[in-house]
XYZ file of C-alpha atoms in Angstrom:
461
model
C -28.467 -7.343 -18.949
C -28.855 -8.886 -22.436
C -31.679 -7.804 -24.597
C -35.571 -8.488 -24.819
C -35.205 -10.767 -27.857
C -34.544 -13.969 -28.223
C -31.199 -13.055 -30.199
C -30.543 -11.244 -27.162
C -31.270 -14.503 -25.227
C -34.528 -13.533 -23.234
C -37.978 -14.594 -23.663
C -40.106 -11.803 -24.754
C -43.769 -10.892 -22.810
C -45.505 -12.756 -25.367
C -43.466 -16.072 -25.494
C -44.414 -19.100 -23.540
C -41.825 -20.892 -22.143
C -41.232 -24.795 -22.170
C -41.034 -26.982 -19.272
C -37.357 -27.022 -19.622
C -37.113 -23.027 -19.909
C -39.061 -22.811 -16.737
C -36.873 -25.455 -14.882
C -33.829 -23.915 -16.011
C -35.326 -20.798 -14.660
C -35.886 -21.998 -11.765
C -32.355 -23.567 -11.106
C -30.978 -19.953 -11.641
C -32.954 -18.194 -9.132
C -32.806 -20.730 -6.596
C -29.213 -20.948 -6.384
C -28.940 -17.085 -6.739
C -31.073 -16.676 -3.776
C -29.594 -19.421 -1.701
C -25.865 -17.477 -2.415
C -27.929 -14.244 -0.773
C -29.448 -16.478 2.016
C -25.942 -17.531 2.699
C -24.672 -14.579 3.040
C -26.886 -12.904 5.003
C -27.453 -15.683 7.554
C -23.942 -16.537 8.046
C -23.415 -12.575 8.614
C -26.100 -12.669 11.846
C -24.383 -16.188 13.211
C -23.501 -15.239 17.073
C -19.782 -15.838 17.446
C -20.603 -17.792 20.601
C -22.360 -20.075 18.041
C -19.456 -19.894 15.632
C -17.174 -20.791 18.529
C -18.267 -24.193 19.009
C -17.074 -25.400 16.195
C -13.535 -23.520 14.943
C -12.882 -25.839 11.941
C -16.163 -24.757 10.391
C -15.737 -21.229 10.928
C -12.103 -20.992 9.886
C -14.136 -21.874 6.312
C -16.523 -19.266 6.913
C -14.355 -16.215 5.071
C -16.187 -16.909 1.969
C -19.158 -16.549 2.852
C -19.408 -13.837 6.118
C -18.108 -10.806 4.432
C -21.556 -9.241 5.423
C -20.954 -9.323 9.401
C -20.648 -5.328 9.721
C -23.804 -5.060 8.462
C -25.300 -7.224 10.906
C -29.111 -7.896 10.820
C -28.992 -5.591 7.499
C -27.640 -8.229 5.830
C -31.005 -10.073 5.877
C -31.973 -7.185 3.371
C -29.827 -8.595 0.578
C -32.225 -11.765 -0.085
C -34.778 -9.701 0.126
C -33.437 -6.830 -3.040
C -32.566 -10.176 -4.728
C -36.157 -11.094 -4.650
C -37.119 -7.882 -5.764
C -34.982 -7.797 -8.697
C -35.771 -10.998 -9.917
C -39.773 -10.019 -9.918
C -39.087 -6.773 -11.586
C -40.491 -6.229 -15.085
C -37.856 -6.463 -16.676
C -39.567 -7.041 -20.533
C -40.252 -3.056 -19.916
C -37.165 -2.405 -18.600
C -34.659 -4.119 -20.894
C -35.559 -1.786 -23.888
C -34.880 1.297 -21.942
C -31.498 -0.171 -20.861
C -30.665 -1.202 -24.807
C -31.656 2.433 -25.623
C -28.811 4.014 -23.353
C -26.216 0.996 -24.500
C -26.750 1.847 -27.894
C -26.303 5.596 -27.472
C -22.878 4.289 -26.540
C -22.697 1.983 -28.949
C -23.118 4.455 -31.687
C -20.043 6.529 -31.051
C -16.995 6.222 -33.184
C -13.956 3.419 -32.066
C -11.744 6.363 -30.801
C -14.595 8.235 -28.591
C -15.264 5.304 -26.671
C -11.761 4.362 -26.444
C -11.427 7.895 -24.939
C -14.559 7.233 -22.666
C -13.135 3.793 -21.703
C -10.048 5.420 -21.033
C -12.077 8.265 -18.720
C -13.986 5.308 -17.204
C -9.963 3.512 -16.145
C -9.105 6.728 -14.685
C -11.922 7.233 -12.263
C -11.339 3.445 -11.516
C -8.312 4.141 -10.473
C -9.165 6.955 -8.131
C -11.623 4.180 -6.358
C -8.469 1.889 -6.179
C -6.132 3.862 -4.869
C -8.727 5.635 -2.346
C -9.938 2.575 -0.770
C -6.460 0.610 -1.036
C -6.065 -2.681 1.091
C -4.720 -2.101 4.536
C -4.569 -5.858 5.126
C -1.116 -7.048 3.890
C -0.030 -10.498 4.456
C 3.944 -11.401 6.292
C 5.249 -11.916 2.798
C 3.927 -8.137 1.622
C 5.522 -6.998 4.808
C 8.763 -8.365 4.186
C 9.138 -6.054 0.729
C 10.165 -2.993 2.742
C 13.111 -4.528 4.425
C 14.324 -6.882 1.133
C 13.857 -3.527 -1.384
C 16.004 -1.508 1.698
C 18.680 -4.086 1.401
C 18.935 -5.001 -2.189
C 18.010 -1.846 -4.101
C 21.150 0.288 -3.021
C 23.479 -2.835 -3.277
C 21.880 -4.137 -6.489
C 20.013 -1.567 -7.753
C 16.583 -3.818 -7.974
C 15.081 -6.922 -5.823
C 14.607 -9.965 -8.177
C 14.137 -13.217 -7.773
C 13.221 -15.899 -10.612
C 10.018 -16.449 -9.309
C 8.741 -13.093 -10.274
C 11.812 -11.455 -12.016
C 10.061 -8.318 -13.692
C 7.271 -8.145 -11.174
C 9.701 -7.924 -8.576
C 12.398 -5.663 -11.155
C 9.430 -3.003 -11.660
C 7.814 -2.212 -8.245
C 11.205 -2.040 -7.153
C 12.354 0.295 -9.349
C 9.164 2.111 -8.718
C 10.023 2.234 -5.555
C 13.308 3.882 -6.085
C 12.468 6.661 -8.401
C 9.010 7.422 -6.197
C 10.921 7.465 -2.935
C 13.986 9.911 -4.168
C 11.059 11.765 -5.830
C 7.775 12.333 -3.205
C 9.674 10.006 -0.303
C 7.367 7.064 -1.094
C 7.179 3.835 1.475
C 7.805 0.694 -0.273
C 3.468 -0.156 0.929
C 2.462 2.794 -0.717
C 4.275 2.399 -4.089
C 3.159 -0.848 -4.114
C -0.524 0.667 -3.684
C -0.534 3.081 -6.271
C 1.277 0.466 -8.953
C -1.106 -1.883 -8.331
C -4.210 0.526 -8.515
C -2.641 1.900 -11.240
C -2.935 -1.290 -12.941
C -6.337 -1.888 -11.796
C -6.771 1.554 -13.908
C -5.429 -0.042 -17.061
C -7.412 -3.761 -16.276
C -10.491 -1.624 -16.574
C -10.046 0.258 -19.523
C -8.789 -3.437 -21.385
C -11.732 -5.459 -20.044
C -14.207 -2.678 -21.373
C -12.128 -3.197 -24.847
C -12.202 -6.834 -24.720
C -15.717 -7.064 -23.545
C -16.797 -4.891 -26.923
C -14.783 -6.881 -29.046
C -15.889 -10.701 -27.132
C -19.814 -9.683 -26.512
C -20.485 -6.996 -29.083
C -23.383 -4.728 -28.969
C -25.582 -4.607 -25.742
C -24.498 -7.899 -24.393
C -20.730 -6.595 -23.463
C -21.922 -4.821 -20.009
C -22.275 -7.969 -18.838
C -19.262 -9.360 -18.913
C -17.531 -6.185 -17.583
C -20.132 -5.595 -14.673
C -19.620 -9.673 -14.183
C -15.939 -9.446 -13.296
C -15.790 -6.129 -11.749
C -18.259 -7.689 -9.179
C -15.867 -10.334 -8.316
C -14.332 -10.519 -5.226
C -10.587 -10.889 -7.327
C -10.624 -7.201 -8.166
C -9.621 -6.625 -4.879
C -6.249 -6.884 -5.871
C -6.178 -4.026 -7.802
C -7.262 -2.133 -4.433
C -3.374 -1.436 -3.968
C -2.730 -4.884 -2.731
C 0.854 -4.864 -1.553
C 2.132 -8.182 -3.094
C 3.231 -9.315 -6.266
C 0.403 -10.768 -8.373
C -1.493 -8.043 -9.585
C 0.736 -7.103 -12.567
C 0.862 -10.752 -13.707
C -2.896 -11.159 -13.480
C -3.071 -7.407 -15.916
C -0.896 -9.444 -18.266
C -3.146 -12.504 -17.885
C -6.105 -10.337 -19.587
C -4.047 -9.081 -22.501
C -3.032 -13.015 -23.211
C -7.143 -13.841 -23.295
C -7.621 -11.046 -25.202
C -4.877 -12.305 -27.404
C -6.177 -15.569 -27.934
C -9.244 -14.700 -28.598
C -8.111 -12.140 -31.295
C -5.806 -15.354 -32.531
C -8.906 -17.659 -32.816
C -10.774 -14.653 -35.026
C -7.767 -14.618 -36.836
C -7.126 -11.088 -35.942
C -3.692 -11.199 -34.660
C -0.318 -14.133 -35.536
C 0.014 -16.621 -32.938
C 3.722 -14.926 -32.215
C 1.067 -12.265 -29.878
C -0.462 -14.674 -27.849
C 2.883 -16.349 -27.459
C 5.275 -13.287 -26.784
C 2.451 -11.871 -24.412
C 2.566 -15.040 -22.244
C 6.288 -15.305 -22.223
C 6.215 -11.441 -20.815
C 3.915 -12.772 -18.247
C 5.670 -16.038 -17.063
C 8.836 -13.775 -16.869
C 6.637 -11.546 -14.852
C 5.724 -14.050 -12.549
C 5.961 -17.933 -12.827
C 2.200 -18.340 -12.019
C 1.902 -17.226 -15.965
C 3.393 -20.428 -17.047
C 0.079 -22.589 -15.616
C -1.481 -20.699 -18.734
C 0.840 -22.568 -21.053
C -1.777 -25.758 -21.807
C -4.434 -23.113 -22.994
C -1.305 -21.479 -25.366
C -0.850 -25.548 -26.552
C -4.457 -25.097 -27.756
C -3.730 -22.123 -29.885
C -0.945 -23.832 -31.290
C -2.798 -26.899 -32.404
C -5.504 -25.088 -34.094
C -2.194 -23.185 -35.713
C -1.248 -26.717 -36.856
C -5.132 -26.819 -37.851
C -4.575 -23.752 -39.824
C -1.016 -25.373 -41.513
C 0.536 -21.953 -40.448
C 3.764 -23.636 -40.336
C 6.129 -20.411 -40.353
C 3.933 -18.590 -37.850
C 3.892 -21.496 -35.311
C 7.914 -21.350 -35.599
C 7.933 -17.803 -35.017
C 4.904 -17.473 -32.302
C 7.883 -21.027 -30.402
C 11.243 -19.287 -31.071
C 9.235 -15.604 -29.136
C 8.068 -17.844 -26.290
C 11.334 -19.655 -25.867
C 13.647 -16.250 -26.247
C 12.264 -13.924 -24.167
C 12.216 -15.637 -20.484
C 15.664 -16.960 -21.812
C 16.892 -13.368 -22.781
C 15.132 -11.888 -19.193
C 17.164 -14.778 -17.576
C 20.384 -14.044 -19.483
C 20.608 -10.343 -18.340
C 19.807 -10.663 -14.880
C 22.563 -13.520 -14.683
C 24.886 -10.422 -15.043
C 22.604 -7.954 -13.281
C 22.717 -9.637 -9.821
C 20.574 -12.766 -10.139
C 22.880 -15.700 -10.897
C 20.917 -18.464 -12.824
C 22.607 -21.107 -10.170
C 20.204 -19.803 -7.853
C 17.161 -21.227 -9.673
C 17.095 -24.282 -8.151
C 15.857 -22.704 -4.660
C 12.700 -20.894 -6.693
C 9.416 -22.549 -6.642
C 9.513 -23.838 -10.761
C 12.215 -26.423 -9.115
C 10.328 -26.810 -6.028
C 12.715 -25.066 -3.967
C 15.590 -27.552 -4.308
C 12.973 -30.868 -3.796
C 10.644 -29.080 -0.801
C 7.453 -31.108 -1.703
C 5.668 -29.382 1.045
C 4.789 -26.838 -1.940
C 2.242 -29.745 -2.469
C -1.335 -29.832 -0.532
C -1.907 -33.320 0.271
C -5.484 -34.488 0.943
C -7.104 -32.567 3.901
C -10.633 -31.729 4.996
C -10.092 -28.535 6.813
C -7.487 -27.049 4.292
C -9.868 -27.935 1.239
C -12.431 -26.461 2.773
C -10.847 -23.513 3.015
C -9.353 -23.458 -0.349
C -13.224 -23.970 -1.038
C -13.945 -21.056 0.932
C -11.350 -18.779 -0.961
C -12.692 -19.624 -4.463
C -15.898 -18.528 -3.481
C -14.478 -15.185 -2.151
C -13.160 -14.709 -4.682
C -15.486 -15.522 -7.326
C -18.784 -15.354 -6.028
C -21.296 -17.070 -8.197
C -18.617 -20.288 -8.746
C -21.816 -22.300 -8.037
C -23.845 -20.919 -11.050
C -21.685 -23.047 -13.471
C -24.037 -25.849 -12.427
C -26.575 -24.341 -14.523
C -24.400 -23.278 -17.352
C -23.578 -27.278 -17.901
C -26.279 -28.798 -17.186
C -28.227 -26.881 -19.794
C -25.476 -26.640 -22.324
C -25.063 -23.286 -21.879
C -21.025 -23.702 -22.416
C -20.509 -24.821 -25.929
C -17.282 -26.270 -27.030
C -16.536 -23.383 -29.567
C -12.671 -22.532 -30.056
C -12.863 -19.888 -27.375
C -14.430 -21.572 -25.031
C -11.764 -24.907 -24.924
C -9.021 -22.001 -24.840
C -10.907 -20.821 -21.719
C -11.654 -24.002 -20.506
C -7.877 -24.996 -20.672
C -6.779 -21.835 -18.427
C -9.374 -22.011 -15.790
C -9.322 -25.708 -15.041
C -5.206 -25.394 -15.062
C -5.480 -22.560 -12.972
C -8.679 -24.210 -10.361
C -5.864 -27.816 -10.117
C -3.304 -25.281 -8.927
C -5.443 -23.908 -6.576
C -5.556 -27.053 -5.084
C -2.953 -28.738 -5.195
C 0.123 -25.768 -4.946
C -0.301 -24.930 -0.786
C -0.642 -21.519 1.151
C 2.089 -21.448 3.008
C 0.961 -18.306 4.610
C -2.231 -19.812 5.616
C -5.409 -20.024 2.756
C -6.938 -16.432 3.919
C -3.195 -14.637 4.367
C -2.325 -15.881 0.953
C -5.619 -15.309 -1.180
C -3.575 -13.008 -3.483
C -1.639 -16.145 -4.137
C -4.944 -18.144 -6.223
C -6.670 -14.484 -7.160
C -5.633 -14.935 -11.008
C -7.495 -18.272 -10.735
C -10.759 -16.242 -10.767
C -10.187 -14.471 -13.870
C -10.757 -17.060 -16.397
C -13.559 -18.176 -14.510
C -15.040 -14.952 -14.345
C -14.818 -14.837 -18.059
C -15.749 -18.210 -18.932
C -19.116 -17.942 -16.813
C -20.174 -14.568 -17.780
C -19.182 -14.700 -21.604
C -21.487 -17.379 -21.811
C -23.976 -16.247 -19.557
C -24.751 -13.465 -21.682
C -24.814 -15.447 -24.688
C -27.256 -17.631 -23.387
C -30.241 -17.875 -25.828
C -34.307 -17.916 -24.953
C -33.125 -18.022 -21.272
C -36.082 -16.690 -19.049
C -36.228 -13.179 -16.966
C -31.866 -13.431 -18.221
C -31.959 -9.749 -16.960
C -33.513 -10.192 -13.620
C -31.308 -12.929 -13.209
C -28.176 -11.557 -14.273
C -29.160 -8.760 -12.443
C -29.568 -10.645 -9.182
C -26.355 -12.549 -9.773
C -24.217 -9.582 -10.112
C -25.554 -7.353 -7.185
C -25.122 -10.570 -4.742
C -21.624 -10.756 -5.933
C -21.188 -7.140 -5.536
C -22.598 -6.469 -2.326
C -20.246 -9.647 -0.537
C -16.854 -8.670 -2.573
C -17.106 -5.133 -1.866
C -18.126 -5.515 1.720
C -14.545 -7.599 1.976
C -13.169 -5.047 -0.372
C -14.221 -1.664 2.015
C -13.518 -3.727 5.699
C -9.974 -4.565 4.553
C -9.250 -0.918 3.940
C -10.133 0.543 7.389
């Protein structure tokens, strides 16, 4: 977690930290141990208790994902306690040591291992695949029955190729091993959770660089988000793969790795993926002015043409193949012919929920206090591109509502958590002279760990 220098962004043994280091400290484990506190007390709350006031606990599936465990919840504050006091100006050394043995190899053996490491992922995924699928997963069987012998595919233009490619799975695995519509879904989707692995562990080495890179993959994989690559039988999880290789992208754009035309034609695969993509387009307005920046005049026409042809091209040839464009007007980009209920207007209890759900989903939402109010977030070209995605992303959350109801339709705002989850822990572990960093990165990431995959196991039995 980080290093024991202060280029790694601890405080050595030997260093004596400020006033401000220790307050800043302080902030970190507090909140860290008030997020275990939380969890664990809320998890030994008597439903008789919890009964007495059913506004407040319909808000409480953020927080009580540790009820199985009952009074061994109260052990999680406890470890975090633990952690945080362990030496960890002995132990960080020992932990570089075994980073840098794989941190020596060449690019292609740890491309190899990272590919090993996505494939063993995916055996997790598909082994403890979600059980708990919402009406609108449900309804798949019975739509991909009627439209894939008629039309060959199930498309709408809400999520054409989302919808186009699980179908099609569907019919090829179904003629092939007989298949349900749920389980192709499930494997797809863990599948994907397979190749998410394997591309965070790629864009975490090429983001974070040595040692520090661990971080940001344990960071996200401990997030309760990932849970949609536990075969979740909907269609976001495709779309939120996609969503990686656009920050990935970008931040290969910015380092002036790659032509803006990637970044572009990667999010115009997504949007035509699913229409949730296209909240991502103010972030891809960011790459394009520093393109103007840059006076790469004939790349910025290029990178516009690519993100203007392909959705139109996707659009053009389902016209023909059983998806006439008149129909758009019903999909949610033209809020299904003027429905404005799409909108979430002002409401305590469904807030609070929404509230609820971000913190499900990504766990340690409150640390960004910390990362602000010490500066921790600097305004450097990746970080506004960041910036620009999650805050879209968090107003949508908001604002767009679950008509399903905020807990059935968490798949709905899981992409949201990505960009956070790579905002907060890309600059977590870049934090400089930050005290016990390890311990409290450590703490951090087991707390969000423990609570996501307690949701993650109970929703497959």
């Amino acid at each position: 977690m980080g290093g024991g220098s202060r280029d790694e962004g601890n405080v050595t043994a030997t260093d004596r930290p400020t006033p401000r280091q220790r307050r800043e400290t302080v902030l970190w484990a507090v909140l860290v141990l008030l997020l275990a506190v939380l969890y664990a007390s809320v998890a030994v709350v008597p439903v008789r208790v919890r009964a007495h006031s059913p506004a407040v606990d319909d808000m409480l599936f953020g927080v009580d994902q540790l009820r199985p465990l009952g009074p061994f919840a109260l052990l999680l504050p406890l470890l975090v306690v633990v952690i945080l006091r362990l030496p960890w100006h002995r132990l960080v050394p020992r932990l570089n040591a075994a980073l840098g043995a794989v941190e020596k190899l060449g690019s292609g053996t740890r491309l190899l291992l990272a590919a090993g490491v996505g494939a063993y992922s995916f055996i997790w995924f598909l082994g403890l695949r979600n059980q708990f699928v919402n009406p609108d997963g449900m309804a798949l069987a019975a739509k991909f029955h009627a439209d894939v012998p008629v039309r060959g595919a199930s498309v709408t233009h809400d999520e054409i190729l989302e919808l186009y490619v699980h179908s099609r799975f569907w019919h090829h695995t179904s003629r092939a091993f007989g298949w349900s519509v749920e389980y192709s879904y499930q494997f797809l989707s863990s599948l994907a959770g397979g190749f998410f692995v394997v591309l965070l562990l790629v864009f975490s080495w090429a983001v974070l660089g040595e040692k520090r890179w661990i971080v940001l993959v344990l960071g996200i994989g401990s997030a309760g988000f990932m849970q949609l690559f536990f075969g979740d039988v909907e269609n976001y999880t495709l779309v939120t793969l996609l969503m990686l290789v656009y920050f990935f992208a970008g931040y290969l754009y910015l380092e002036a790795r790659c032509s803006l035309l990637v970044p572009s034609a990667v999010l115009a695969v997504a949007i035509c993926f699913h229409l949730l993509a296209a909240f991502l387009l103010l972030s891809l307005a960011y790459l394009y002015g520093v393109a103007l920046r840059r006076r790469q005049w004939v790349g910025i026409a290029g990178a516009a043409v690519t993100l203007v042809a392909i959705p139109v091209a996707v659009v053009a040839y389902f016209h023909y193949h059983g998806l006439p464009l008149e129909v758009i007007r019903t999909t949610n980009a033209f809020g299904q012919a003027g429905n404005i209920q799409r909108f979430a207007t002002p409401d305590l209890a469904y807030h609070g929920q929404i509230t609820s759900l971000l913190f499900l989903l990504f766990p340690p939402a409150l640390c960004f206090v910390p990362l602000i109010a010490y500066r921790r977030v600097r305004l450097d070209s990746f970080n506004v591109f960041m910036l620009l995605a999650a805050c879209v992303l968090v107003g949508y959350m908001f604002i767009w509502r679950a008509q399903l109801g905020v807990y059935n339709d968490w798949n709905l705002y899981a992409a949201t958590a990505l960009p956070l989850a790579i905002l907060f822990w890309h600059n977590f572990a870049r934090a400089v002279a930050l005290v016990n960093k390890a311990g409290i990165g450590a703490a951090l990431i087991l707390t969000s760990a423990v609570h996501s995959y307690a949701w993650i196991i109970a929703n497959h039995f």
